[in-house]
Amino acid sequence: QVTLKESGPALVNPTQTLTLTCTFSEFSLSTSGMRVSWIRQPPGKALEWLAHIDWNDDKLYSTSLTTRVTISKDTSRNQVVLTMTDMDPVDTATYYCARLAYCGGDCYSRGAFDLWGQGTMVTVSA
Amino acid sequence: SYEVTQPPSVSVSPGQAASITCSGDKLGDKFACWYQQKPGQSPVLVIYQDSRRPSGIPERFSGSNSGNTATLTISGTQAVDEADYYCQAWDSTTVVFGGGTKLTVL
């Protein structure tokens, strides 16, 4: 069974850097066509896409967060890592990793997130 | 930046059809997908590529996309369908989510 699981600190101080890890099973980011994104959701609010990485190490970032966010992968550990600098209370949210699928040959128009992790809640507060 | 807009809430009686819209400039030229999210749970994909259902999603969920509007329709709505629904599309190499619609089954 394919699973994804997020891990990281539940509480970070303002201005600190957040590092989150997505560990997945039953698929590999070394396999052609595999892609994983990070998505967040502030309490009571909508989903917001943050970043994306694929098997070829191509990366995409939200235009509003591109200066603060970095995504990377450790293929040997089946992990994708998100770092976000200069954390602020408005960054308080549940952070999800999700697998992109159903690409039909063009992920960046057809792709949808078929599997999601359980999410990890991050609170930014002093 | 590209935006898609959803109504904040939709109400439906059990057994009736519910329609949730997602509007964006020439959205019909893109592909839309839909996620269901129940309280305290992760989103679940219910429609991809405008109208396709992933394995395991009931047939009462359907989708369409034309002009500036994508629509998720739930026929014969059940109490278990009460949830938040989000549309999603790609704009160039950026993922865009709608603001979400709370579906209430009265």
PDB file of C-alpha atoms in Angstrom:
ATOM      1  CA  GLN A   1       0.000   0.000   0.000  1.00  0.00           C
ATOM      2  CA  VAL A   2       1.388   3.370  -1.033  1.00  0.00           C
ATOM      3  CA  THR A   3       1.713   5.758   1.874  1.00  0.00           C
ATOM      4  CA  LEU A   4       3.197   9.176   2.561  1.00  0.00           C
ATOM      5  CA  LYS A   5       3.924  10.549   5.999  1.00  0.00           C
ATOM      6  CA  GLU A   6       5.032  14.003   7.049  1.00  0.00           C
ATOM      7  CA  SER A   7       7.274  14.673  10.020  1.00  0.00           C
ATOM      8  CA  GLY A   8       8.840  17.706  11.639  1.00  0.00           C
ATOM      9  CA  PRO A   9       8.527  20.102  14.549  1.00  0.00           C
ATOM     10  CA  ALA A  10       5.093  20.977  15.865  1.00  0.00           C
ATOM     11  CA  LEU A  11       6.243  24.374  17.100  1.00  0.00           C
ATOM     12  CA  VAL A  12       8.743  26.832  15.637  1.00  0.00           C
ATOM     13  CA  ASN A  13       9.724  30.303  16.715  1.00  0.00           C
ATOM     14  CA  PRO A  14       9.183  33.302  14.467  1.00  0.00           C
ATOM     15  CA  THR A  15      12.130  33.948  12.114  1.00  0.00           C
ATOM     16  CA  GLN A  16      13.315  30.344  12.429  1.00  0.00           C
ATOM     17  CA  THR A  17      13.711  27.950   9.519  1.00  0.00           C
ATOM     18  CA  LEU A  18      11.238  25.068   9.270  1.00  0.00           C
ATOM     19  CA  THR A  19      12.363  21.701   7.944  1.00  0.00           C
ATOM     20  CA  LEU A  20       9.746  19.058   7.133  1.00  0.00           C
ATOM     21  CA  THR A  21      10.283  15.545   5.822  1.00  0.00           C
ATOM     22  CA  CYS A  22       7.910  13.465   3.724  1.00  0.00           C
ATOM     23  CA  THR A  23       8.685   9.744   3.891  1.00  0.00           C
ATOM     24  CA  PHE A  24       6.900   7.537   1.404  1.00  0.00           C
ATOM     25  CA  SER A  25       6.612   3.833   0.668  1.00  0.00           C
ATOM     26  CA  GLU A  26       5.779   1.566  -2.258  1.00  0.00           C
ATOM     27  CA  PHE A  27       7.060   3.991  -4.860  1.00  0.00           C
ATOM     28  CA  SER A  28      10.402   5.580  -5.592  1.00  0.00           C
ATOM     29  CA  LEU A  29      11.346   9.053  -6.729  1.00  0.00           C
ATOM     30  CA  SER A  30      14.040   7.450  -8.828  1.00  0.00           C
ATOM     31  CA  THR A  31      11.301   5.994 -11.027  1.00  0.00           C
ATOM     32  CA  SER A  32      10.524   7.950 -14.164  1.00  0.00           C
ATOM     33  CA  GLY A  33       7.315   9.932 -13.842  1.00  0.00           C
ATOM     34  CA  MET A  34       7.165  10.098 -10.060  1.00  0.00           C
ATOM     35  CA  ARG A  35       6.424  13.488  -8.585  1.00  0.00           C
ATOM     36  CA  VAL A  36       5.698  14.835  -5.058  1.00  0.00           C
ATOM     37  CA  SER A  37       4.420  18.213  -3.861  1.00  0.00           C
ATOM     38  CA  TRP A  38       4.073  20.031  -0.556  1.00  0.00           C
ATOM     39  CA  ILE A  39       0.734  21.697   0.168  1.00  0.00           C
ATOM     40  CA  ARG A  40      -0.373  23.525   3.318  1.00  0.00           C
ATOM     41  CA  GLN A  41      -3.653  24.508   4.923  1.00  0.00           C
ATOM     42  CA  PRO A  42      -3.975  27.145   7.651  1.00  0.00           C
ATOM     43  CA  PRO A  43      -6.641  26.329  10.255  1.00  0.00           C
ATOM     44  CA  GLY A  44     -10.091  26.806   8.749  1.00  0.00           C
ATOM     45  CA  LYS A  45      -8.679  27.982   5.436  1.00  0.00           C
ATOM     46  CA  ALA A  46      -8.034  26.713   1.930  1.00  0.00           C
ATOM     47  CA  LEU A  47      -5.286  24.547   0.528  1.00  0.00           C
ATOM     48  CA  GLU A  48      -2.169  26.300  -0.767  1.00  0.00           C
ATOM     49  CA  TRP A  49       0.409  24.611  -2.999  1.00  0.00           C
ATOM     50  CA  LEU A  50       4.018  25.289  -2.021  1.00  0.00           C
ATOM     51  CA  ALA A  51       6.506  23.288  -4.072  1.00  0.00           C
ATOM     52  CA  HIS A  52       7.038  20.260  -6.271  1.00  0.00           C
ATOM     53  CA  ILE A  53       9.866  17.909  -7.176  1.00  0.00           C
ATOM     54  CA  ASP A  54      10.078  15.108  -9.714  1.00  0.00           C
ATOM     55  CA  TRP A  55      12.185  12.027 -10.369  1.00  0.00           C
ATOM     56  CA  ASN A  56      14.479  14.082 -12.617  1.00  0.00           C
ATOM     57  CA  ASP A  57      15.106  16.583  -9.761  1.00  0.00           C
ATOM     58  CA  ASP A  58      13.131  19.275 -11.575  1.00  0.00           C
ATOM     59  CA  LYS A  59      11.599  21.658  -9.048  1.00  0.00           C
ATOM     60  CA  LEU A  60       8.693  24.090  -9.090  1.00  0.00           C
ATOM     61  CA  TYR A  61       7.799  26.702  -6.494  1.00  0.00           C
ATOM     62  CA  SER A  62       4.837  28.857  -5.597  1.00  0.00           C
ATOM     63  CA  THR A  63       5.542  32.314  -6.983  1.00  0.00           C
ATOM     64  CA  SER A  64       4.557  33.901  -3.669  1.00  0.00           C
ATOM     65  CA  LEU A  65       6.967  31.778  -1.618  1.00  0.00           C
ATOM     66  CA  THR A  66       9.815  31.111  -4.030  1.00  0.00           C
ATOM     67  CA  THR A  67      12.318  33.172  -2.007  1.00  0.00           C
ATOM     68  CA  ARG A  68      11.597  31.265   1.236  1.00  0.00           C
ATOM     69  CA  VAL A  69      11.003  27.672   0.175  1.00  0.00           C
ATOM     70  CA  THR A  70      13.386  24.941  -0.951  1.00  0.00           C
ATOM     71  CA  ILE A  71      12.452  21.387  -1.889  1.00  0.00           C
ATOM     72  CA  SER A  72      14.860  18.480  -2.184  1.00  0.00           C
ATOM     73  CA  LYS A  73      14.833  14.695  -2.307  1.00  0.00           C
ATOM     74  CA  ASP A  74      16.803  11.837  -0.825  1.00  0.00           C
ATOM     75  CA  THR A  75      16.053   8.962  -3.153  1.00  0.00           C
ATOM     76  CA  SER A  76      17.909   6.408  -1.040  1.00  0.00           C
ATOM     77  CA  ARG A  77      15.673   7.172   1.934  1.00  0.00           C
ATOM     78  CA  ASN A  78      12.445   7.666  -0.059  1.00  0.00           C
ATOM     79  CA  GLN A  79      12.137  11.168   1.340  1.00  0.00           C
ATOM     80  CA  VAL A  80      11.293  14.651   0.141  1.00  0.00           C
ATOM     81  CA  VAL A  81      12.363  17.577   2.323  1.00  0.00           C
ATOM     82  CA  LEU A  82      10.839  21.053   2.490  1.00  0.00           C
ATOM     83  CA  THR A  83      12.615  23.962   4.107  1.00  0.00           C
ATOM     84  CA  MET A  84      10.934  27.294   4.711  1.00  0.00           C
ATOM     85  CA  THR A  85      12.912  30.215   6.038  1.00  0.00           C
ATOM     86  CA  ASP A  86      11.887  33.200   8.147  1.00  0.00           C
ATOM     87  CA  MET A  87       8.795  31.584   9.591  1.00  0.00           C
ATOM     88  CA  ASP A  88       5.940  33.849  10.678  1.00  0.00           C
ATOM     89  CA  PRO A  89       2.734  33.188  12.640  1.00  0.00           C
ATOM     90  CA  VAL A  90       0.803  33.376   9.348  1.00  0.00           C
ATOM     91  CA  ASP A  91       2.675  30.226   8.304  1.00  0.00           C
ATOM     92  CA  THR A  92       0.839  28.280  11.002  1.00  0.00           C
ATOM     93  CA  ALA A  93      -0.823  25.448   9.105  1.00  0.00           C
ATOM     94  CA  THR A  94      -1.132  21.754   8.493  1.00  0.00           C
ATOM     95  CA  TYR A  95       1.517  20.782   5.971  1.00  0.00           C
ATOM     96  CA  TYR A  96       0.817  17.900   3.588  1.00  0.00           C
ATOM     97  CA  CYS A  97       2.909  16.048   1.061  1.00  0.00           C
ATOM     98  CA  ALA A  98       1.075  14.493  -1.853  1.00  0.00           C
ATOM     99  CA  ARG A  99       1.888  12.397  -4.907  1.00  0.00           C
ATOM    100  CA  LEU A 100       1.064  13.782  -8.344  1.00  0.00           C
ATOM    101  CA  ALA A 101      -0.543  11.330 -10.739  1.00  0.00           C
ATOM    102  CA  TYR A 102      -2.985  10.995 -13.652  1.00  0.00           C
ATOM    103  CA  CYS A 103      -0.666  13.041 -15.801  1.00  0.00           C
ATOM    104  CA  GLY A 104      -1.675  11.579 -19.155  1.00  0.00           C
ATOM    105  CA  GLY A 105       1.599  12.705 -20.658  1.00  0.00           C
ATOM    106  CA  ASP A 106       1.379  16.271 -19.387  1.00  0.00           C
ATOM    107  CA  CYS A 107       1.582  16.604 -15.626  1.00  0.00           C
ATOM    108  CA  TYR A 108       1.598  20.360 -15.638  1.00  0.00           C
ATOM    109  CA  SER A 109      -1.867  20.564 -17.080  1.00  0.00           C
ATOM    110  CA  ARG A 110      -3.516  17.221 -16.262  1.00  0.00           C
ATOM    111  CA  GLY A 111      -1.859  16.173 -13.017  1.00  0.00           C
ATOM    112  CA  ALA A 112      -3.869  15.634  -9.839  1.00  0.00           C
ATOM    113  CA  PHE A 113      -2.819  14.578  -6.337  1.00  0.00           C
ATOM    114  CA  ASP A 114      -3.951  11.006  -5.889  1.00  0.00           C
ATOM    115  CA  LEU A 115      -2.385  10.250  -2.516  1.00  0.00           C
ATOM    116  CA  TRP A 116      -1.860  12.518   0.481  1.00  0.00           C
ATOM    117  CA  GLY A 117      -0.071  12.129   3.760  1.00  0.00           C
ATOM    118  CA  GLN A 118      -1.903  12.568   7.052  1.00  0.00           C
ATOM    119  CA  GLY A 119      -0.469  16.058   7.432  1.00  0.00           C
ATOM    120  CA  THR A 120       1.615  17.607  10.181  1.00  0.00           C
ATOM    121  CA  MET A 121       0.465  20.666  12.116  1.00  0.00           C
ATOM    122  CA  VAL A 122       3.057  23.395  12.511  1.00  0.00           C
ATOM    123  CA  THR A 123       2.469  26.325  14.848  1.00  0.00           C
ATOM    124  CA  VAL A 124       4.631  29.414  14.609  1.00  0.00           C
ATOM    125  CA  SER A 125       4.734  31.203  17.944  1.00  0.00           C
ATOM    126  CA  ALA A 126       7.165  32.613  20.441  1.00  0.00           C
TER     127      ALA A 126
ATOM    128  CA  SER B   1      -1.541  35.245 -10.948  1.00  0.00           C
ATOM    129  CA  TYR B   2      -4.325  32.885 -11.940  1.00  0.00           C
ATOM    130  CA  GLU B   3      -7.218  32.431  -9.529  1.00  0.00           C
ATOM    131  CA  VAL B   4     -10.210  30.126  -9.316  1.00  0.00           C
ATOM    132  CA  THR B   5     -13.290  30.993  -7.282  1.00  0.00           C
ATOM    133  CA  GLN B   6     -15.756  28.747  -5.475  1.00  0.00           C
ATOM    134  CA  PRO B   7     -18.923  29.595  -3.546  1.00  0.00           C
ATOM    135  CA  PRO B   8     -18.234  29.372   0.208  1.00  0.00           C
ATOM    136  CA  SER B   9     -21.186  27.105   0.844  1.00  0.00           C
ATOM    137  CA  VAL B  10     -23.783  24.935  -0.862  1.00  0.00           C
ATOM    138  CA  SER B  11     -26.735  23.204   0.786  1.00  0.00           C
ATOM    139  CA  VAL B  12     -28.615  20.185  -0.514  1.00  0.00           C
ATOM    140  CA  SER B  13     -31.314  17.864   0.711  1.00  0.00           C
ATOM    141  CA  PRO B  14     -30.518  14.150   0.973  1.00  0.00           C
ATOM    142  CA  GLY B  15     -31.210  12.370  -2.289  1.00  0.00           C
ATOM    143  CA  GLN B  16     -31.032  15.552  -4.361  1.00  0.00           C
ATOM    144  CA  ALA B  17     -28.264  16.626  -6.711  1.00  0.00           C
ATOM    145  CA  ALA B  18     -25.619  19.055  -5.502  1.00  0.00           C
ATOM    146  CA  SER B  19     -23.578  21.225  -7.851  1.00  0.00           C
ATOM    147  CA  ILE B  20     -20.414  23.023  -6.822  1.00  0.00           C
ATOM    148  CA  THR B  21     -18.840  25.466  -9.244  1.00  0.00           C
ATOM    149  CA  CYS B  22     -15.285  26.624  -9.780  1.00  0.00           C
ATOM    150  CA  SER B  23     -14.772  29.736 -11.905  1.00  0.00           C
ATOM    151  CA  GLY B  24     -11.668  31.085 -13.563  1.00  0.00           C
ATOM    152  CA  ASP B  25     -10.669  32.896 -16.722  1.00  0.00           C
ATOM    153  CA  LYS B  26     -10.906  30.369 -19.579  1.00  0.00           C
ATOM    154  CA  LEU B  27     -10.853  27.546 -17.057  1.00  0.00           C
ATOM    155  CA  GLY B  28     -12.386  25.331 -19.745  1.00  0.00           C
ATOM    156  CA  ASP B  29      -9.073  25.501 -21.596  1.00  0.00           C
ATOM    157  CA  LYS B  30      -7.404  23.855 -18.606  1.00  0.00           C
ATOM    158  CA  PHE B  31      -8.070  20.625 -16.726  1.00  0.00           C
ATOM    159  CA  ALA B  32      -9.872  20.795 -13.396  1.00  0.00           C
ATOM    160  CA  CYS B  33      -9.885  18.302 -10.576  1.00  0.00           C
ATOM    161  CA  TRP B  34     -11.754  18.103  -7.292  1.00  0.00           C
ATOM    162  CA  TYR B  35     -10.926  17.024  -3.758  1.00  0.00           C
ATOM    163  CA  GLN B  36     -13.197  16.129  -0.859  1.00  0.00           C
ATOM    164  CA  GLN B  37     -12.006  16.915   2.657  1.00  0.00           C
ATOM    165  CA  LYS B  38     -13.829  15.883   5.803  1.00  0.00           C
ATOM    166  CA  PRO B  39     -13.033  17.463   9.179  1.00  0.00           C
ATOM    167  CA  GLY B  40      -9.693  16.350  10.556  1.00  0.00           C
ATOM    168  CA  GLN B  41      -8.854  14.322   7.438  1.00  0.00           C
ATOM    169  CA  SER B  42      -6.582  14.743   4.444  1.00  0.00           C
ATOM    170  CA  PRO B  43      -8.086  15.656   1.059  1.00  0.00           C
ATOM    171  CA  VAL B  44      -9.259  12.843  -1.208  1.00  0.00           C
ATOM    172  CA  LEU B  45      -9.266  13.139  -4.996  1.00  0.00           C
ATOM    173  CA  VAL B  46     -12.782  12.580  -6.362  1.00  0.00           C
ATOM    174  CA  ILE B  47     -12.504  13.903  -9.943  1.00  0.00           C
ATOM    175  CA  TYR B  48      -9.460  14.406 -12.182  1.00  0.00           C
ATOM    176  CA  GLN B  49      -9.054  15.667 -15.760  1.00  0.00           C
ATOM    177  CA  ASP B  50     -12.445  17.421 -15.570  1.00  0.00           C
ATOM    178  CA  SER B  51     -14.636  14.335 -15.416  1.00  0.00           C
ATOM    179  CA  ARG B  52     -12.712  11.165 -14.582  1.00  0.00           C
ATOM    180  CA  ARG B  53     -13.248   9.286 -11.325  1.00  0.00           C
ATOM    181  CA  PRO B  54     -10.403   7.547  -9.512  1.00  0.00           C
ATOM    182  CA  SER B  55     -10.936   3.949  -8.553  1.00  0.00           C
ATOM    183  CA  GLY B  56     -13.152   3.648  -5.499  1.00  0.00           C
ATOM    184  CA  ILE B  57     -15.005   6.930  -5.948  1.00  0.00           C
ATOM    185  CA  PRO B  58     -18.786   6.404  -6.203  1.00  0.00           C
ATOM    186  CA  GLU B  59     -20.472   6.943  -9.552  1.00  0.00           C
ATOM    187  CA  ARG B  60     -22.659   9.683  -8.072  1.00  0.00           C
ATOM    188  CA  PHE B  61     -19.642  12.008  -8.358  1.00  0.00           C
ATOM    189  CA  SER B  62     -19.247  13.586 -11.794  1.00  0.00           C
ATOM    190  CA  GLY B  63     -17.546  16.611 -13.271  1.00  0.00           C
ATOM    191  CA  SER B  64     -17.608  18.913 -16.242  1.00  0.00           C
ATOM    192  CA  ASN B  65     -15.603  21.900 -17.428  1.00  0.00           C
ATOM    193  CA  SER B  66     -16.465  24.432 -20.116  1.00  0.00           C
ATOM    194  CA  GLY B  67     -16.008  28.120 -20.736  1.00  0.00           C
ATOM    195  CA  ASN B  68     -15.038  29.749 -17.467  1.00  0.00           C
ATOM    196  CA  THR B  69     -16.599  27.199 -15.115  1.00  0.00           C
ATOM    197  CA  ALA B  70     -15.869  23.705 -13.873  1.00  0.00           C
ATOM    198  CA  THR B  71     -18.664  21.931 -12.018  1.00  0.00           C
ATOM    199  CA  LEU B  72     -18.667  19.050  -9.569  1.00  0.00           C
ATOM    200  CA  THR B  73     -22.030  17.321  -9.385  1.00  0.00           C
ATOM    201  CA  ILE B  74     -23.051  14.839  -6.749  1.00  0.00           C
ATOM    202  CA  SER B  75     -26.224  13.026  -7.716  1.00  0.00           C
ATOM    203  CA  GLY B  76     -28.323  11.424  -5.011  1.00  0.00           C
ATOM    204  CA  THR B  77     -26.353  13.240  -2.311  1.00  0.00           C
ATOM    205  CA  GLN B  78     -25.900  11.318   0.909  1.00  0.00           C
ATOM    206  CA  ALA B  79     -25.151  12.512   4.416  1.00  0.00           C
ATOM    207  CA  VAL B  80     -21.676  10.990   4.083  1.00  0.00           C
ATOM    208  CA  ASP B  81     -20.949  13.496   1.277  1.00  0.00           C
ATOM    209  CA  GLU B  82     -21.050  16.436   3.697  1.00  0.00           C
ATOM    210  CA  ALA B  83     -17.542  17.882   3.479  1.00  0.00           C
ATOM    211  CA  ASP B  84     -15.413  20.676   2.076  1.00  0.00           C
ATOM    212  CA  TYR B  85     -14.686  20.455  -1.643  1.00  0.00           C
ATOM    213  CA  TYR B  86     -11.746  22.079  -3.407  1.00  0.00           C
ATOM    214  CA  CYS B  87     -11.143  22.527  -7.116  1.00  0.00           C
ATOM    215  CA  GLN B  88      -7.615  22.580  -8.495  1.00  0.00           C
ATOM    216  CA  ALA B  89      -6.046  23.466 -11.822  1.00  0.00           C
ATOM    217  CA  TRP B  90      -2.611  24.122 -13.272  1.00  0.00           C
ATOM    218  CA  ASP B  91      -1.614  27.532 -14.534  1.00  0.00           C
ATOM    219  CA  SER B  92       1.623  27.079 -16.475  1.00  0.00           C
ATOM    220  CA  THR B  93       3.826  25.364 -13.877  1.00  0.00           C
ATOM    221  CA  THR B  94       1.868  26.473 -10.824  1.00  0.00           C
ATOM    222  CA  VAL B  95      -0.867  24.623  -8.949  1.00  0.00           C
ATOM    223  CA  VAL B  96      -3.927  26.689  -8.116  1.00  0.00           C
ATOM    224  CA  PHE B  97      -6.566  25.693  -5.556  1.00  0.00           C
ATOM    225  CA  GLY B  98      -9.968  27.244  -5.115  1.00  0.00           C
ATOM    226  CA  GLY B  99     -11.039  28.644  -1.777  1.00  0.00           C
ATOM    227  CA  GLY B 100     -13.184  25.636  -1.003  1.00  0.00           C
ATOM    228  CA  THR B 101     -16.929  25.028  -0.722  1.00  0.00           C
ATOM    229  CA  LYS B 102     -18.606  23.623   2.359  1.00  0.00           C
ATOM    230  CA  LEU B 103     -21.330  21.199   1.297  1.00  0.00           C
ATOM    231  CA  THR B 104     -24.091  20.822   3.860  1.00  0.00           C
ATOM    232  CA  VAL B 105     -26.571  17.984   3.523  1.00  0.00           C
ATOM    233  CA  LEU B 106     -29.705  19.146   5.327  1.00  0.00           C
TER     234      LEU B 106
END
